[in-house]
CSV table of C-alpha atoms in Angstrom, one decimal:
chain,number,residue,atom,x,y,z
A,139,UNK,CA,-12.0,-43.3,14.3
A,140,UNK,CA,-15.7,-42.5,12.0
A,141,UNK,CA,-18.4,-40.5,13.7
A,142,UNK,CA,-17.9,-36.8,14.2
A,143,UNK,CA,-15.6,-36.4,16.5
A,144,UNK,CA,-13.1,-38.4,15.1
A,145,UNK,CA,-13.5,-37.1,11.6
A,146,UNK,CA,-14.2,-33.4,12.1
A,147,UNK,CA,-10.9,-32.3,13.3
A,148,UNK,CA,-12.0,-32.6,17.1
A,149,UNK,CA,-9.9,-35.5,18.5
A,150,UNK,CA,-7.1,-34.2,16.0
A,151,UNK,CA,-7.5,-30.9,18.0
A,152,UNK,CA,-7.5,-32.3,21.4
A,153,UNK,CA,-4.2,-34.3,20.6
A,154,UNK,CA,-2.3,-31.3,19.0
A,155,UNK,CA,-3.2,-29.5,22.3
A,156,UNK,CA,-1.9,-32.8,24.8
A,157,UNK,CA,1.2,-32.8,22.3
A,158,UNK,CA,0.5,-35.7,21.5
A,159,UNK,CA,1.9,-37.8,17.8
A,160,UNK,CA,-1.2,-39.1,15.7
A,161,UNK,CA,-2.5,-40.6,12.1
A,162,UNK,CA,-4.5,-38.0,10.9
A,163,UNK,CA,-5.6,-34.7,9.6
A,164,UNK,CA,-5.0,-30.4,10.6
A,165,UNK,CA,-8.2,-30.1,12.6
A,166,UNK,CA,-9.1,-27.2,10.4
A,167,UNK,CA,-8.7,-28.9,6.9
A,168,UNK,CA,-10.7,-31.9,8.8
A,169,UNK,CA,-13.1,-29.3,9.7
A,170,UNK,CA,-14.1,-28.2,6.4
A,171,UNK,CA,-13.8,-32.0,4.6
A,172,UNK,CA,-16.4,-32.8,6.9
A,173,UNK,CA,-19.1,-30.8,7.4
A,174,UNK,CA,-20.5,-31.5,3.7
A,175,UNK,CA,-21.6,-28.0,3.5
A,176,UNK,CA,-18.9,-26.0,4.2
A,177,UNK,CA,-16.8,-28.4,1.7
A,178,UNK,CA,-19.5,-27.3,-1.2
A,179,UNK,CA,-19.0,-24.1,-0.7
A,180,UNK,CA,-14.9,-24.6,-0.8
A,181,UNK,CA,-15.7,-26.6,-4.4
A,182,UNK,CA,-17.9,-23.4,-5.9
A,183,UNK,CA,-15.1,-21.0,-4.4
A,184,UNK,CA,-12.5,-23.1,-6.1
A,185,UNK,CA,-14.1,-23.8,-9.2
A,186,UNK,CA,-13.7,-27.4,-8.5
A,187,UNK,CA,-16.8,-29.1,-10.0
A,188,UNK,CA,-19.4,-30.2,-7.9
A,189,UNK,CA,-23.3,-30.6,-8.3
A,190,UNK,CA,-25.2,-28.0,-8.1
A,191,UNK,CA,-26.6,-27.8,-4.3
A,192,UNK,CA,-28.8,-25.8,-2.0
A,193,UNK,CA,-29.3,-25.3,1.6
A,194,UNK,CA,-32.8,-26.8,2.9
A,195,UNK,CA,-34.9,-26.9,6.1
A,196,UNK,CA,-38.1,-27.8,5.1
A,197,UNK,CA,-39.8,-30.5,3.2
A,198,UNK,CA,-41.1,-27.7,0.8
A,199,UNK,CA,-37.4,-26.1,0.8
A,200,UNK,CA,-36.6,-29.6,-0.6
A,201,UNK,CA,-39.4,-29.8,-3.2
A,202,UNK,CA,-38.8,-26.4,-4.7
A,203,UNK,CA,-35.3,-27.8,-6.1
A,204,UNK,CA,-35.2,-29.9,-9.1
A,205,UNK,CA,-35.7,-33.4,-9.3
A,206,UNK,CA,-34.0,-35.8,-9.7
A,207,UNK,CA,-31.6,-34.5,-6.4
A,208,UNK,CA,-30.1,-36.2,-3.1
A,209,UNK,CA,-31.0,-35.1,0.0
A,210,UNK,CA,-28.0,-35.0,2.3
A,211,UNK,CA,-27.1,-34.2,5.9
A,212,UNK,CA,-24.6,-31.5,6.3
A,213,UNK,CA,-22.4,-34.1,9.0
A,214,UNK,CA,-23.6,-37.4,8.2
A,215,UNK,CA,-21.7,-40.5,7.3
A,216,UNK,CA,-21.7,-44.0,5.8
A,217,UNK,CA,-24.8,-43.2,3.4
A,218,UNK,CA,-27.0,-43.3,6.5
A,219,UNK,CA,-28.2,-39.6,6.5
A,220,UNK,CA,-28.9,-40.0,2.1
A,221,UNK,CA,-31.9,-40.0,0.6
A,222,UNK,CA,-32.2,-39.9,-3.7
A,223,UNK,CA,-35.3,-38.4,-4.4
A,224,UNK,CA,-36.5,-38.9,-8.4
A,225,UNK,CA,-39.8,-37.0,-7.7
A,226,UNK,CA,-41.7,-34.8,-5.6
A,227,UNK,CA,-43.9,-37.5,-4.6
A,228,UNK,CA,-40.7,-39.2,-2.9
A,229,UNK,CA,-40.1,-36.2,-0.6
A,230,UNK,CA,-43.1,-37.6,1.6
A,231,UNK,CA,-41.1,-40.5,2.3
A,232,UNK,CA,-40.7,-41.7,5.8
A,233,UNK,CA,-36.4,-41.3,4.7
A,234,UNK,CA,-36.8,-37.7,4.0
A,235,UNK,CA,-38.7,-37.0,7.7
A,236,UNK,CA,-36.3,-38.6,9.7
A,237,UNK,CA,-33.1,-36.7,8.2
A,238,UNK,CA,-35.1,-33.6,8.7
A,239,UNK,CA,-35.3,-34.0,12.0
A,240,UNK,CA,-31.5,-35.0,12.8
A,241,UNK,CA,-29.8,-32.1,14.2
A,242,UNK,CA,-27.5,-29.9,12.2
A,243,UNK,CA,-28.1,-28.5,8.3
A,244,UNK,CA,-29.1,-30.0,5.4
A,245,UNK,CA,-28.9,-29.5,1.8
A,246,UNK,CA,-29.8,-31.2,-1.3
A,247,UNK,CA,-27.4,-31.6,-4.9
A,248,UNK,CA,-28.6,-32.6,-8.5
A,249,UNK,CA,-28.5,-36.6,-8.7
A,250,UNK,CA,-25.2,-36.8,-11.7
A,251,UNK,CA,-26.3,-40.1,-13.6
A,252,UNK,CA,-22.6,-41.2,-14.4
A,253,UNK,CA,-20.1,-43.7,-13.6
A,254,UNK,CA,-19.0,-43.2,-10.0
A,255,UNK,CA,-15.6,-43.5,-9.1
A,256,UNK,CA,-13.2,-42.5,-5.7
A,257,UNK,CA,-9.6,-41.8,-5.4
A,258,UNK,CA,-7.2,-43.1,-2.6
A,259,UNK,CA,-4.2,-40.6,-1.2
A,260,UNK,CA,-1.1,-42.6,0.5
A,261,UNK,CA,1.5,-39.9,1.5
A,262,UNK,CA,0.4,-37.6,-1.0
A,263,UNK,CA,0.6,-40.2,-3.8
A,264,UNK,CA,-2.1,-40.8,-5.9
A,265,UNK,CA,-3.6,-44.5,-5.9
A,266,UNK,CA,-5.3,-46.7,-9.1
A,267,UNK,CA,-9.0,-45.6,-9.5
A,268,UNK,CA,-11.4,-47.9,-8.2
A,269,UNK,CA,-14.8,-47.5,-10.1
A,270,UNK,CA,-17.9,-47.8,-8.2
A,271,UNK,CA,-20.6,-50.5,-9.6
A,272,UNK,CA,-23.3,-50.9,-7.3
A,273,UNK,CA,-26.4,-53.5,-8.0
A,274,UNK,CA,-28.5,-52.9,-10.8
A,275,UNK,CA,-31.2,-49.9,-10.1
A,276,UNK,CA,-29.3,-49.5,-6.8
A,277,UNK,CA,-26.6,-47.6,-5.3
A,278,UNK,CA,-23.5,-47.4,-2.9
A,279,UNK,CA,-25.5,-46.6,0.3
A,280,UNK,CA,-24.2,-48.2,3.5
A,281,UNK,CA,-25.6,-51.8,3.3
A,282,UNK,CA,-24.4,-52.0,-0.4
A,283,UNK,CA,-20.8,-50.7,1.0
A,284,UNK,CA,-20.0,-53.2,3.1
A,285,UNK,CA,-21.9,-56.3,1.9
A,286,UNK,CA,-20.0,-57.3,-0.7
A,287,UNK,CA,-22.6,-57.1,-3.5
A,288,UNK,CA,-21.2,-53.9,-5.1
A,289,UNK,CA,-18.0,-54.2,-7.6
A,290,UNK,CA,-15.0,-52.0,-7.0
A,291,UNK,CA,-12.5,-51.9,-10.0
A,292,UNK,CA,-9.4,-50.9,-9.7
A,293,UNK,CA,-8.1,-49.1,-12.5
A,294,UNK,CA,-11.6,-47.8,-13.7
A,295,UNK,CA,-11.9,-49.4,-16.4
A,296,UNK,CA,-15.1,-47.7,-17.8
A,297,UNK,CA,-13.6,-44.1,-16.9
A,298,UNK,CA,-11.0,-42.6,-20.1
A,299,UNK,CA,-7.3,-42.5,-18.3
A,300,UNK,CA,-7.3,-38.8,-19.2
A,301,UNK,CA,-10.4,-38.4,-17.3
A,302,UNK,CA,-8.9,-40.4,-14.1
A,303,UNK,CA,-5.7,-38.4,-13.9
A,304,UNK,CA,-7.9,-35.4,-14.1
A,305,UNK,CA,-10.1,-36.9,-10.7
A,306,UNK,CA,-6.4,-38.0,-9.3
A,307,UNK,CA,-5.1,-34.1,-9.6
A,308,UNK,CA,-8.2,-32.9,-8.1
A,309,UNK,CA,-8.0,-35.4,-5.1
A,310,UNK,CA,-4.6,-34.3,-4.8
A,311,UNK,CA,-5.4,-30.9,-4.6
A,312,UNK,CA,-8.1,-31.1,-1.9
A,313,UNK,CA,-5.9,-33.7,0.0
A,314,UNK,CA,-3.0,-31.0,0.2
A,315,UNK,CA,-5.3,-27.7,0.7
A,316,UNK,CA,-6.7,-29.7,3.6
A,317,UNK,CA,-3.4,-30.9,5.2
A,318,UNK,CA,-5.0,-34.7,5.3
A,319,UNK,CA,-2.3,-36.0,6.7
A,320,UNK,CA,-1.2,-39.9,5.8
A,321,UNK,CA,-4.5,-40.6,3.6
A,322,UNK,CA,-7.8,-39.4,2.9
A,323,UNK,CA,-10.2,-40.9,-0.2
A,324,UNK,CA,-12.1,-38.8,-2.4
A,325,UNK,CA,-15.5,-39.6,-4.6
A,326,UNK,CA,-16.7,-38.9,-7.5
A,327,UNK,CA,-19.4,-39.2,-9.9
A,328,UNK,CA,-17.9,-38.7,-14.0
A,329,UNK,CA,-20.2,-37.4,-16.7
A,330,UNK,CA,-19.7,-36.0,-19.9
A,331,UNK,CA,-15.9,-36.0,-19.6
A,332,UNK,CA,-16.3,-34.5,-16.1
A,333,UNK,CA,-15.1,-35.4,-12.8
A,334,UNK,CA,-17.4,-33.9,-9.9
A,335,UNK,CA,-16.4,-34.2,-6.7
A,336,UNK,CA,-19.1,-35.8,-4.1
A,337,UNK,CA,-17.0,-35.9,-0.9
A,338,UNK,CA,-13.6,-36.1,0.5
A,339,UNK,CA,-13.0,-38.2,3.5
A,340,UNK,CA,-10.4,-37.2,6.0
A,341,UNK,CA,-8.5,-40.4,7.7
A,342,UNK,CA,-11.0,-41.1,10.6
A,343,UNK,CA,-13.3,-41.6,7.7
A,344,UNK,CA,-11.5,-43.9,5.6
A,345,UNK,CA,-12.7,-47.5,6.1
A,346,UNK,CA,-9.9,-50.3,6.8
A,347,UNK,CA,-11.7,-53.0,6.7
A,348,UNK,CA,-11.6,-55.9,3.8
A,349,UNK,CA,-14.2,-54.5,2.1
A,350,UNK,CA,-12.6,-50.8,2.4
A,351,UNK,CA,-11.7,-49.0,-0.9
A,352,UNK,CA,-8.5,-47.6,0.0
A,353,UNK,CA,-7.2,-51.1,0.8
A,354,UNK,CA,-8.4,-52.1,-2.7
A,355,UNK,CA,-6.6,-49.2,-4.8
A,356,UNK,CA,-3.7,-49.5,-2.2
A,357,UNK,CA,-3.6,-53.6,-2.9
A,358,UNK,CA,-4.3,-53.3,-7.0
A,359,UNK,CA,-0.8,-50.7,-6.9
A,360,UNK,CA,1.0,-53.5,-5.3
A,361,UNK,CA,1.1,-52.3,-1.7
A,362,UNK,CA,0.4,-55.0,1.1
A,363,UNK,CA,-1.6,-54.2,4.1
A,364,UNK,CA,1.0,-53.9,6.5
A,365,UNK,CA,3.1,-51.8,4.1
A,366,UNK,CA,0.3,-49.3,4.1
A,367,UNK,CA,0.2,-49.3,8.0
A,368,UNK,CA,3.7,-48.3,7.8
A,369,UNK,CA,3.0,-45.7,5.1
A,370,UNK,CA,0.1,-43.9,7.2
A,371,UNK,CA,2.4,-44.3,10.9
A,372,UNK,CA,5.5,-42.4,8.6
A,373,UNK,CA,2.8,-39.8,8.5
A,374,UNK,CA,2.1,-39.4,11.7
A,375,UNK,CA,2.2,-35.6,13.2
C-alpha cells in the first residue's frame, strides 16, 4: 500500500499488534527506509555511499549548498516532492516553494551525473539489474515512471558486472539490516566505478503494476507474475 502509512512501518505496526499475518516489512526497518533522512544518515554511519546531503528549511538554507543538487522531501514519494536544481536561479522556482511548504523535513543531495540503476529483492535473492534510461535531458520523475517513455534494461547493460554485483551486495545488505520482508527495491545512481545508493523502498513502496521495475527484473530472471505472488505470500509474517 504507497503513501506513508503503508510504507513507514505504521500499518505493519498495527497488524503485528492485531496478530495479524501480512506481506511486508519490521515496522522499524520500514521506519528508517522511509523517512529519507533518517536512511542518509544510516548510509554515512555505515559507510555505504550516498551523495553528499544536508538538512534544509529555507530557500537560502537550499542556496548555500552546491549546485547542481536535488531538493528532496524527507517522506515524499513517487518523484512528486523532487526538485533538480542546476543553479541558484532555479531555487526561485514555483517547484522549490511548494515542497517547502509540505509538512515534515527537507534536505538537499549533490545531483550524481551517472548511469542510474535499481536492484529488486525476492526472498532475499538478488534480481537482474534493470538500468534506468529516461528521455533525453529528462529524468525518472513520476510521469516518466509510469508512462512508458523511459527504458528499463534488465541486465544493465551499460553498468560493468563487477560494478552490479557490488549494487546487488549493498541492496542486500540494506534489505536484511531492515528486515524488508518478501521484497523491497533499491536505486542507485553509478559513477566512477561507484554505486551510491539513492533510496530503498520497503514493500508498500514497490510498484506492481506493468510498468513496475520489480516485475521487469523479476520477469527478465525468468519468474512469472504469479510465481512472484507466491514468492512475496511465502514471506508473509
Amino acid at each position: 500500500m504507497h503513501g506513508n502509512e503503508g510504507e513507514d512501518g505504521t500499518l505493519y505496526r498495527f497488524l503485528r499488534s492485531a496478530k495479524k499475518s501480512y506481506i511486508g516489512s519490521d515496522p522499524k526497518g520500514a521506519k528508517i527506509a522511509f523517512d529519507k533522512i533518517l536512511f542518509k544518515k544510516y548510509c554515512n554511519k555505515r559507510k555505504i555511499p550516498t551523495a553528499d546531503w544536508r538538512i534544509v528549511k529555507t530557500r537560502d538554507d537550499v542556496s548555500r549548498f552546491c549546485f547542481p543538487c536535488v531538493l528532496k522531501a524527507a517522506k515524499g514519494g513517487s518523484s512528486h516532492e523532487v526538485a533538480i536544481l542546476y543553479s541558484p536561479n532555479d531555487v526561485s522556482s514555483s517547484k522549490v516553494k511548494k515542497i517547502l511548504k509540505l509538512p515534515g523535513q527537507f534536505f538537499v543531495e549533490k545531483l550524481i551525473d551517472g548511469s542510474e540503476i535499481t536492484v529488486g529483492i525476492v526472498l532475499e535473492k538478488t534480481l537482474p539489474v534493470v538500468e534506468i534510461i529516461p528521455p533525453k535531458d529528462d529524468w525518472f520523475d513520476y510521469k516518466n515512471k509510469y508512462s512508458g517513455v523511459s527504458k528499463e534494461i534488465p541486465f544493465a547493460p551499460s553498468v560493468d558486472p563487477k560494478i552490479q554485483r557490488r549494487a546487488q551486495k549493498i541492496a542486500l545488505r540494506l534489505h536484511r539490516d531492515f528486515k524488508l520482508g518478501s521484497y523491497s527495491r533499491t536505486d542507485m545512481i553509478v559513477k566512477s566505478g561507484i554505486p551510491y545508493v539513492l533510496e530503498i523502498n520497503t514493500p508498500g513502496g514497490v510498484g506492481l503494476t506493468p510498468e513496475s521495475l520489480l516485475l521487469k527484473a523479476a520477469k527478465a530472471s525468468g519468474i512469472s507474475f504469479e510465481q512472484l505472488v507466491k514468492k512475496m505470500l511465502k514471506g508473509a509474517t
